[in-house]
mmCIF file of C-alpha atoms and ligand atoms in Angstrom:
data_model
loop_
_atom_site.group_PDB
_atom_site.id
_atom_site.type_symbol
_atom_site.label_atom_id
_atom_site.label_comp_id
_atom_site.label_asym_id
_atom_site.label_seq_id
_atom_site.Cartn_x
_atom_site.Cartn_y
_atom_site.Cartn_z
ATOM 1 C CA MET A 1 2.638 52.102 -23.803
ATOM 2 C CA HIS A 2 0.222 49.393 -22.690
ATOM 3 C CA THR A 3 -1.323 48.934 -19.253
ATOM 4 C CA LEU A 4 0.136 46.544 -16.656
ATOM 5 C CA ASN A 5 -2.252 44.611 -14.438
ATOM 6 C CA GLY A 6 -0.999 45.080 -10.897
ATOM 7 C CA LEU A 7 2.312 44.684 -9.120
ATOM 8 C CA GLU A 8 3.266 41.289 -10.542
ATOM 9 C CA GLU A 9 3.075 42.511 -14.132
ATOM 10 C CA ALA A 10 5.230 45.512 -13.201
ATOM 11 C CA ILE A 11 8.105 43.170 -12.268
ATOM 12 C CA GLY A 12 10.602 42.568 -15.083
ATOM 13 C CA ASN A 13 10.473 43.809 -18.685
ATOM 14 C CA THR A 14 12.999 46.440 -17.665
ATOM 15 C CA PRO A 15 14.668 48.641 -20.289
ATOM 16 C CA LEU A 16 18.145 47.761 -21.576
ATOM 17 C CA ILE A 17 20.109 51.001 -21.366
ATOM 18 C CA ARG A 18 23.301 51.905 -23.255
ATOM 19 C CA ILE A 19 25.786 53.502 -20.872
ATOM 20 C CA LYS A 20 27.082 56.330 -23.036
ATOM 21 C CA SER A 21 30.441 57.198 -21.487
ATOM 22 C CA LEU A 22 31.608 53.595 -21.132
ATOM 23 C CA SER A 23 30.411 52.639 -24.604
ATOM 24 C CA GLU A 24 32.222 55.570 -26.224
ATOM 25 C CA GLU A 25 35.390 54.886 -24.246
ATOM 26 C CA THR A 26 35.558 51.157 -25.065
ATOM 27 C CA GLY A 27 34.112 51.138 -28.594
ATOM 28 C CA CYS A 28 31.713 48.438 -27.394
ATOM 29 C CA ASP A 29 28.022 48.757 -26.536
ATOM 30 C CA ILE A 30 27.898 48.519 -22.740
ATOM 31 C CA LEU A 31 24.248 47.767 -21.996
ATOM 32 C CA GLY A 32 22.638 47.614 -18.551
ATOM 33 C CA LYS A 33 19.310 46.013 -17.523
ATOM 34 C CA ALA A 34 17.498 48.679 -15.508
ATOM 35 C CA GLU A 35 16.524 46.489 -12.561
ATOM 36 C CA PHE A 36 16.248 49.528 -10.287
ATOM 37 C CA MET A 37 12.969 50.172 -12.139
ATOM 38 C CA ASN A 38 11.261 47.138 -10.566
ATOM 39 C CA PRO A 39 8.546 47.992 -7.976
ATOM 40 C CA GLY A 40 10.794 47.027 -5.050
ATOM 41 C CA GLY A 41 13.734 48.793 -6.651
ATOM 42 C CA SER A 42 16.003 45.850 -7.411
ATOM 43 C CA VAL A 43 16.747 42.726 -9.430
ATOM 44 C CA LYS A 44 15.488 40.630 -6.490
ATOM 45 C CA ASP A 45 11.806 41.343 -7.231
ATOM 46 C CA ARG A 46 12.051 38.733 -9.968
ATOM 47 C CA ALA A 47 13.383 36.036 -7.627
ATOM 48 C CA ALA A 48 10.783 36.949 -4.996
ATOM 49 C CA LEU A 49 7.886 36.598 -7.432
ATOM 50 C CA TRP A 50 9.116 33.284 -8.823
ATOM 51 C CA MET A 51 9.826 31.777 -5.372
ATOM 52 C CA VAL A 52 6.322 32.687 -4.176
ATOM 53 C CA ARG A 53 4.684 31.409 -7.372
ATOM 54 C CA GLU A 54 6.557 28.107 -7.246
ATOM 55 C CA ALA A 55 5.574 27.654 -3.575
ATOM 56 C CA GLU A 56 1.939 28.280 -4.558
ATOM 57 C CA LYS A 57 2.169 25.829 -7.461
ATOM 58 C CA SER A 58 3.604 23.076 -5.246
ATOM 59 C CA GLY A 59 0.834 23.637 -2.673
ATOM 60 C CA ALA A 60 3.348 24.466 0.079
ATOM 61 C CA LEU A 61 1.922 27.989 0.354
ATOM 62 C CA GLN A 62 -1.851 28.365 0.761
ATOM 63 C CA PRO A 63 -3.916 31.581 0.992
ATOM 64 C CA GLY A 64 -3.076 33.613 4.091
ATOM 65 C CA GLY A 65 0.225 31.794 4.643
ATOM 66 C CA THR A 66 3.628 33.111 5.721
ATOM 67 C CA VAL A 67 6.874 33.487 3.810
ATOM 68 C CA VAL A 68 10.019 33.363 5.963
ATOM 69 C CA GLU A 69 13.425 34.400 4.636
ATOM 70 C CA GLY A 70 16.927 35.197 5.756
ATOM 71 C CA THR A 71 17.967 38.289 3.826
ATOM 72 C CA ALA A 72 20.114 41.354 4.245
ATOM 73 C CA GLY A 73 17.925 43.535 2.092
ATOM 74 C CA ASN A 74 16.712 43.437 -1.474
ATOM 75 C CA THR A 75 15.213 39.947 -1.424
ATOM 76 C CA GLY A 76 13.259 40.903 1.677
ATOM 77 C CA ILE A 77 12.051 44.104 0.047
ATOM 78 C CA GLY A 78 11.008 42.157 -3.062
ATOM 79 C CA LEU A 79 9.266 39.482 -0.981
ATOM 80 C CA LEU A 80 7.370 42.086 1.038
ATOM 81 C CA HIS A 81 6.029 43.674 -2.145
ATOM 82 C CA VAL A 82 4.953 40.334 -3.602
ATOM 83 C CA CYS A 83 3.554 39.003 -0.293
ATOM 84 C CA ASN A 84 1.572 42.193 0.345
ATOM 85 C CA ALA A 85 0.120 42.008 -3.172
ATOM 86 C CA ARG A 86 -0.894 38.358 -2.697
ATOM 87 C CA GLY A 87 -2.074 38.401 0.920
ATOM 88 C CA TYR A 88 0.809 36.624 2.664
ATOM 89 C CA LYS A 89 2.586 37.515 5.911
ATOM 90 C CA SER A 90 6.395 37.855 5.962
ATOM 91 C CA VAL A 91 8.997 37.145 8.630
ATOM 92 C CA ILE A 92 12.535 38.317 7.838
ATOM 93 C CA TYR A 93 15.724 37.208 9.641
ATOM 94 C CA MET A 94 18.617 39.616 9.234
ATOM 95 C CA PRO A 95 22.209 39.641 10.547
ATOM 96 C CA ASP A 96 22.951 42.540 12.941
ATOM 97 C CA ASN A 97 25.733 44.009 10.738
ATOM 98 C CA GLN A 98 23.271 45.607 8.317
ATOM 99 C CA SER A 99 22.305 49.270 8.124
ATOM 100 C CA GLN A 100 19.326 50.459 10.173
ATOM 101 C CA GLU A 101 17.822 51.850 6.939
ATOM 102 C CA LYS A 102 17.223 48.314 5.699
ATOM 103 C CA VAL A 103 15.526 47.194 8.931
ATOM 104 C CA ASP A 104 13.332 50.315 8.792
ATOM 105 C CA ILE A 105 12.320 49.738 5.170
ATOM 106 C CA LEU A 106 11.336 46.115 5.844
ATOM 107 C CA ARG A 107 9.317 47.032 8.953
ATOM 108 C CA THR A 108 7.587 49.857 7.072
ATOM 109 C CA LEU A 109 6.619 47.383 4.370
ATOM 110 C CA GLY A 110 5.001 45.216 7.059
ATOM 111 C CA ALA A 111 7.584 42.546 7.815
ATOM 112 C CA GLU A 112 8.197 41.064 11.207
ATOM 113 C CA VAL A 113 11.974 41.610 11.271
ATOM 114 C CA ARG A 114 14.178 39.523 13.564
ATOM 115 C CA VAL A 115 17.705 40.910 13.815
ATOM 116 C CA VAL A 116 20.079 38.156 14.983
ATOM 117 C CA PRO A 117 23.818 38.057 15.789
ATOM 118 C CA THR A 118 26.118 37.893 12.758
ATOM 119 C CA VAL A 119 27.782 34.474 12.594
ATOM 120 C CA PRO A 120 29.283 32.507 9.645
ATOM 121 C CA TYR A 121 27.158 30.239 7.474
ATOM 122 C CA ARG A 122 28.641 27.097 9.045
ATOM 123 C CA ASP A 123 27.238 28.150 12.453
ATOM 124 C CA ASP A 124 23.776 26.797 13.326
ATOM 125 C CA MET A 125 22.703 30.266 14.472
ATOM 126 C CA ASN A 126 23.382 31.817 11.046
ATOM 127 C CA TYR A 127 20.401 33.977 10.013
ATOM 128 C CA GLN A 128 19.552 31.808 7.000
ATOM 129 C CA LYS A 129 19.475 28.627 9.066
ATOM 130 C CA GLN A 130 17.354 30.297 11.747
ATOM 131 C CA ALA A 131 14.874 31.323 9.047
ATOM 132 C CA GLY A 132 14.651 27.746 7.789
ATOM 133 C CA ARG A 133 14.086 26.311 11.251
ATOM 134 C CA PHE A 134 11.457 28.908 12.148
ATOM 135 C CA ALA A 135 9.459 28.312 8.937
ATOM 136 C CA ALA A 136 9.330 24.598 9.783
ATOM 137 C CA THR A 137 7.582 25.369 13.102
ATOM 138 C CA LEU A 138 4.662 27.223 11.423
ATOM 139 C CA ASP A 139 1.599 25.887 9.629
ATOM 140 C CA ASN A 140 1.127 27.097 6.070
ATOM 141 C CA ALA A 141 4.564 28.687 5.834
ATOM 142 C CA VAL A 142 7.547 28.388 3.520
ATOM 143 C CA TRP A 143 11.205 29.254 3.793
ATOM 144 C CA ALA A 144 12.008 31.120 0.559
ATOM 145 C CA ASN A 145 15.638 29.927 0.784
ATOM 146 C CA GLN A 146 16.901 32.156 -2.030
ATOM 147 C CA PHE A 147 20.425 30.685 -2.036
ATOM 148 C CA ASP A 148 19.475 27.080 -2.741
ATOM 149 C CA ASN A 149 15.905 27.336 -4.037
ATOM 150 C CA THR A 150 16.300 27.141 -7.812
ATOM 151 C CA ALA A 151 12.989 28.964 -8.371
ATOM 152 C CA ASN A 152 15.304 31.981 -7.980
ATOM 153 C CA ARG A 153 17.381 30.928 -10.994
ATOM 154 C CA LEU A 154 14.217 30.016 -12.899
ATOM 155 C CA ALA A 155 13.078 33.660 -12.685
ATOM 156 C CA HIS A 156 16.053 34.631 -14.829
ATOM 157 C CA ILE A 157 15.714 31.668 -17.217
ATOM 158 C CA ASP A 158 12.059 32.618 -17.782
ATOM 159 C CA SER A 159 12.312 36.413 -17.763
ATOM 160 C CA THR A 160 15.709 38.194 -17.688
ATOM 161 C CA GLY A 161 17.432 35.907 -20.209
ATOM 162 C CA PRO A 162 14.683 36.085 -22.862
ATOM 163 C CA GLU A 163 14.362 39.855 -22.365
ATOM 164 C CA ILE A 164 18.104 40.356 -23.008
ATOM 165 C CA TRP A 165 17.980 38.106 -26.079
ATOM 166 C CA THR A 166 15.017 40.005 -27.544
ATOM 167 C CA GLN A 167 16.333 43.458 -26.649
ATOM 168 C CA THR A 168 19.672 42.765 -28.393
ATOM 169 C CA ASP A 169 18.062 40.960 -31.383
ATOM 170 C CA GLY A 170 20.222 37.988 -30.429
ATOM 171 C CA GLN A 171 23.374 40.066 -30.946
ATOM 172 C CA VAL A 172 24.817 39.739 -27.441
ATOM 173 C CA ASP A 173 28.529 38.885 -27.291
ATOM 174 C CA ALA A 174 29.008 38.733 -23.527
ATOM 175 C CA PHE A 175 27.112 38.896 -20.257
ATOM 176 C CA THR A 176 28.715 39.724 -16.935
ATOM 177 C CA CYS A 177 27.393 40.259 -13.421
ATOM 178 C CA ALA A 178 28.273 39.735 -9.787
ATOM 179 C CA VAL A 179 26.850 36.882 -7.742
ATOM 180 C CA GLY A 180 25.101 36.836 -4.380
ATOM 181 C CA THR A 181 22.841 33.802 -4.570
ATOM 182 C CA GLY A 182 23.893 33.318 -8.197
ATOM 183 C CA GLY A 183 20.280 33.267 -9.410
ATOM 184 C CA THR A 184 20.833 36.078 -11.896
ATOM 185 C CA LEU A 185 24.095 34.856 -13.428
ATOM 186 C CA ALA A 186 23.031 31.197 -13.482
ATOM 187 C CA GLY A 187 19.587 31.848 -14.965
ATOM 188 C CA VAL A 188 20.676 34.356 -17.611
ATOM 189 C CA THR A 189 23.602 32.097 -18.585
ATOM 190 C CA ARG A 190 21.344 29.073 -19.039
ATOM 191 C CA TYR A 191 18.953 30.960 -21.290
ATOM 192 C CA LEU A 192 21.559 32.795 -23.379
ATOM 193 C CA LYS A 193 23.685 29.672 -23.914
ATOM 194 C CA SER A 194 20.556 27.747 -24.977
ATOM 195 C CA GLN A 195 20.219 30.325 -27.789
ATOM 196 C CA SER A 196 23.918 30.620 -28.702
ATOM 197 C CA SER A 197 26.897 28.778 -27.245
ATOM 198 C CA ASP A 198 29.105 31.682 -28.420
ATOM 199 C CA VAL A 199 27.903 34.098 -25.711
ATOM 200 C CA LYS A 200 30.765 34.689 -23.245
ATOM 201 C CA ILE A 201 29.771 34.575 -19.571
ATOM 202 C CA VAL A 202 31.986 36.382 -17.069
ATOM 203 C CA LEU A 203 31.464 36.309 -13.300
ATOM 204 C CA ALA A 204 32.234 39.635 -11.585
ATOM 205 C CA ASP A 205 33.463 39.291 -8.005
ATOM 206 C CA PRO A 206 34.319 41.751 -5.227
ATOM 207 C CA HIS A 207 37.216 41.044 -2.867
ATOM 208 C CA GLY A 208 36.418 38.861 0.161
ATOM 209 C CA SER A 209 34.583 36.228 -1.882
ATOM 210 C CA ALA A 210 35.441 32.720 -3.065
ATOM 211 C CA LEU A 211 33.869 32.830 -6.509
ATOM 212 C CA TYR A 212 36.705 34.394 -8.531
ATOM 213 C CA ASN A 213 38.941 31.517 -7.464
ATOM 214 C CA TRP A 214 36.167 28.993 -8.062
ATOM 215 C CA VAL A 215 35.851 30.068 -11.715
ATOM 216 C CA THR A 216 39.556 30.533 -12.432
ATOM 217 C CA THR A 217 41.061 27.617 -10.440
ATOM 218 C CA GLY A 218 38.138 25.294 -9.671
ATOM 219 C CA THR A 219 38.494 25.733 -5.899
ATOM 220 C CA ALA A 220 36.135 28.025 -3.960
ATOM 221 C CA GLU A 221 38.831 29.632 -1.835
ATOM 222 C CA MET A 222 38.216 33.042 -0.266
ATOM 223 C CA THR A 223 40.213 36.036 -1.486
ATOM 224 C CA PRO A 224 41.282 38.661 1.077
ATOM 225 C CA GLY A 225 38.555 41.182 1.918
ATOM 226 C CA PRO A 226 36.584 42.848 3.152
ATOM 227 C CA SER A 227 34.544 44.722 0.557
ATOM 228 C CA ILE A 228 32.011 47.486 1.190
ATOM 229 C CA THR A 229 29.741 46.058 -1.502
ATOM 230 C CA GLU A 230 26.402 44.638 -0.334
ATOM 231 C CA GLY A 231 24.413 41.669 -1.608
ATOM 232 C CA ILE A 232 27.252 40.144 -3.631
ATOM 233 C CA GLY A 233 30.177 37.803 -3.168
ATOM 234 C CA ASN A 234 29.855 34.398 -1.539
ATOM 235 C CA SER A 235 31.998 31.933 0.377
ATOM 236 C CA ARG A 236 30.308 28.944 -1.227
ATOM 237 C CA VAL A 237 28.791 27.666 -4.479
ATOM 238 C CA THR A 238 25.015 27.671 -3.987
ATOM 239 C CA ASP A 239 22.566 25.242 -5.620
ATOM 240 C CA ASN A 240 21.510 28.130 -7.874
ATOM 241 C CA LEU A 241 25.069 28.688 -9.102
ATOM 242 C CA ALA A 242 26.207 25.058 -9.340
ATOM 243 C CA GLY A 243 26.613 23.608 -12.833
ATOM 244 C CA THR A 244 26.637 27.001 -14.575
ATOM 245 C CA ASP A 245 28.772 27.229 -17.727
ATOM 246 C CA ILE A 246 30.923 30.265 -16.862
ATOM 247 C CA ASP A 247 33.799 31.215 -19.186
ATOM 248 C CA ASP A 248 35.803 33.660 -17.120
ATOM 249 C CA ALA A 249 35.871 35.864 -14.023
ATOM 250 C CA VAL A 250 36.902 39.423 -13.179
ATOM 251 C CA GLN A 251 37.829 40.582 -9.689
ATOM 252 C CA VAL A 252 37.010 44.235 -9.003
ATOM 253 C CA PRO A 253 38.686 46.175 -6.158
ATOM 254 C CA ASP A 254 36.406 48.433 -4.089
ATOM 255 C CA GLN A 255 38.197 51.617 -5.185
ATOM 256 C CA ASP A 256 37.449 50.834 -8.853
ATOM 257 C CA MET A 257 33.793 50.274 -7.902
ATOM 258 C CA VAL A 258 33.618 53.563 -5.962
ATOM 259 C CA THR A 259 35.263 55.471 -8.831
ATOM 260 C CA MET A 260 32.786 53.927 -11.265
ATOM 261 C CA VAL A 261 29.700 54.719 -9.177
ATOM 262 C CA TYR A 262 30.727 58.374 -8.720
ATOM 263 C CA ARG A 263 31.694 58.651 -12.400
ATOM 264 C CA MET A 264 28.220 57.433 -13.385
ATOM 265 C CA LEU A 265 26.702 60.064 -11.103
ATOM 266 C CA ARG A 266 28.828 62.958 -12.321
ATOM 267 C CA GLU A 267 29.256 62.121 -16.026
ATOM 268 C CA ASP A 268 26.232 60.087 -17.045
ATOM 269 C CA GLY A 269 23.646 61.151 -14.452
ATOM 270 C CA TRP A 270 23.008 57.673 -12.987
ATOM 271 C CA PHE A 271 22.680 57.012 -9.223
ATOM 272 C CA PHE A 272 23.659 53.363 -8.780
ATOM 273 C CA GLY A 273 24.396 51.012 -5.857
ATOM 274 C CA SER A 274 27.660 49.172 -5.233
ATOM 275 C CA SER A 275 26.923 45.895 -7.032
ATOM 276 C CA THR A 276 26.112 47.894 -10.169
ATOM 277 C CA GLY A 277 29.508 49.582 -9.815
ATOM 278 C CA ILE A 278 31.186 46.165 -9.747
ATOM 279 C CA ASN A 279 29.149 45.041 -12.759
ATOM 280 C CA LEU A 280 30.049 48.094 -14.842
ATOM 281 C CA CYS A 281 33.766 47.751 -13.999
ATOM 282 C CA ALA A 282 33.563 44.121 -15.090
ATOM 283 C CA ALA A 283 31.755 45.090 -18.311
ATOM 284 C CA VAL A 284 34.565 47.539 -19.158
ATOM 285 C CA GLU A 285 37.170 44.845 -18.469
ATOM 286 C CA VAL A 286 35.299 42.378 -20.700
ATOM 287 C CA ALA A 287 35.170 45.063 -23.430
ATOM 288 C CA LYS A 288 38.958 45.440 -23.171
ATOM 289 C CA ARG A 289 39.448 41.669 -23.422
ATOM 290 C CA LEU A 290 37.121 41.313 -26.444
ATOM 291 C CA GLY A 291 38.144 44.520 -28.240
ATOM 292 C CA PRO A 292 35.905 47.160 -29.898
ATOM 293 C CA GLY A 293 32.679 46.333 -31.720
ATOM 294 C CA HIS A 294 31.087 43.984 -29.184
ATOM 295 C CA LYS A 295 27.796 44.089 -27.263
ATOM 296 C CA ILE A 296 28.238 43.483 -23.549
ATOM 297 C CA VAL A 297 25.247 43.222 -21.227
ATOM 298 C CA THR A 298 25.241 43.618 -17.454
ATOM 299 C CA MET A 299 22.790 44.298 -14.626
ATOM 300 C CA LEU A 300 21.947 47.674 -13.062
ATOM 301 C CA CYS A 301 20.867 45.890 -9.864
ATOM 302 C CA ASP A 302 19.563 48.774 -7.746
ATOM 303 C CA ASP A 303 19.955 52.517 -7.191
ATOM 304 C CA GLY A 304 22.085 54.314 -4.624
ATOM 305 C CA SER A 305 19.417 55.374 -2.135
ATOM 306 C CA LYS A 306 19.943 52.430 0.270
ATOM 307 C CA TYR A 307 23.650 53.208 0.506
ATOM 308 C CA MET A 308 23.573 56.760 1.821
ATOM 309 C CA SER A 309 25.314 55.889 5.083
ATOM 310 C CA ARG A 310 28.108 53.906 3.415
ATOM 311 C CA LEU A 311 28.979 54.275 -0.280
ATOM 312 C CA PHE A 312 27.655 57.846 -0.406
ATOM 313 C CA ASN A 313 29.082 58.911 2.953
ATOM 314 C CA PRO A 314 32.532 60.589 2.524
ATOM 315 C CA GLU A 315 33.490 59.837 6.167
ATOM 316 C CA PHE A 316 32.707 56.145 5.748
ATOM 317 C CA LEU A 317 34.840 55.993 2.602
ATOM 318 C CA LYS A 318 37.742 57.898 4.183
ATOM 319 C CA GLU A 319 37.900 55.506 7.152
ATOM 320 C CA ARG A 320 38.455 52.697 4.650
ATOM 321 C CA ASP A 321 41.035 54.533 2.532
ATOM 322 C CA LEU A 322 38.540 54.912 -0.295
ATOM 323 C CA HIS A 323 37.778 58.135 -2.139
ATOM 324 C CA ALA A 324 35.014 59.363 -4.382
HETATM 325 N N1 PMP B 401 23.036 43.263 -6.357
HETATM 326 C C1 PMP B 401 22.264 43.513 -5.296
HETATM 327 C C2 PMP B 401 22.089 44.936 -4.865
HETATM 328 C C3 PMP B 401 21.646 42.459 -4.602
HETATM 329 O O1 PMP B 401 20.865 42.717 -3.541
HETATM 330 C C4 PMP B 401 21.854 41.147 -5.031
HETATM 331 C C5 PMP B 401 21.204 39.986 -4.316
HETATM 332 N N2 PMP B 401 21.755 39.653 -3.088
HETATM 333 C C6 PMP B 401 22.699 40.918 -6.127
HETATM 334 C C7 PMP B 401 23.248 42.007 -6.783
HETATM 335 C C8 PMP B 401 23.045 39.526 -6.602
HETATM 336 O O2 PMP B 401 22.007 38.856 -7.262
HETATM 337 P P1 PMP B 401 21.861 37.285 -7.166
HETATM 338 O O3 PMP B 401 21.374 36.953 -5.784
HETATM 339 O O4 PMP B 401 20.856 36.952 -8.226
HETATM 340 O O5 PMP B 401 23.191 36.664 -7.423
#
């Protein structure tokens, strides 16, 4: 083991972990990138670091400046870690339908958190648009704009994609993951397909999102929801996602995700969040479509600790006709 120099060097280079039960069941290697091992606890640390670095490189962000973002959670947590390490202030806009735990975490990390009414993206008062407008009123400030700032995707072209390629010795048959901003799927796809056009890319989607239809029919039309998953699904094709060469899509019902997350806990010992449950269900479906003997990679986006009041709350599940 070598030494890492500070927080930035501790982001990325996550292990690729074989999920034993699912691999044995499918006859494929189901491999997950352990993104919960990043300092901020999720895949979004990578995007946060790249967005801040690119803003520094362009000169938009100078020492002592402020990073403003609209985020429901992990991107904010990642940004706070990176901003604290590099001496920037952070202002986070959040919709008011998010758990209090997330607001508390961001405030503890030092963010100024502004909780605003939940309205659709098309509304001018949407939290992302408010973040953009507020950043424009400050000197030496940037709006991270994770959905349409392609520095997010670049993080995965530069880091996640090459890591997966090296860790599988170039023997990866398929990659699947869910999409929030699309940075992960779009970036990993670009890198893997630059190495081998044979790698199959499959978008995993929860219900209540338009991306399954976008991939399978070409039209980004919403499917019926809602879903209890957090951080994934989207009603639109972001700049990060646009132009990505995706081969197929899998839609995962919430009950399958819940069953998967609890199975991981009880059988394999892993404590994962909801998007990881969707990803693992999709990986199993891809394994079924490809047949035994293939290597399928997905993302273990974060752990379950932020979801205590929802996914890991039996009452919450029961009210939604879900069961562990
Ligand atoms: N899982 C979790 C837990 C997330 O917070 C996010 C980001 N919103 C994603 C998955 C999706 O990642 P991306 O934004 O790169 O599509």
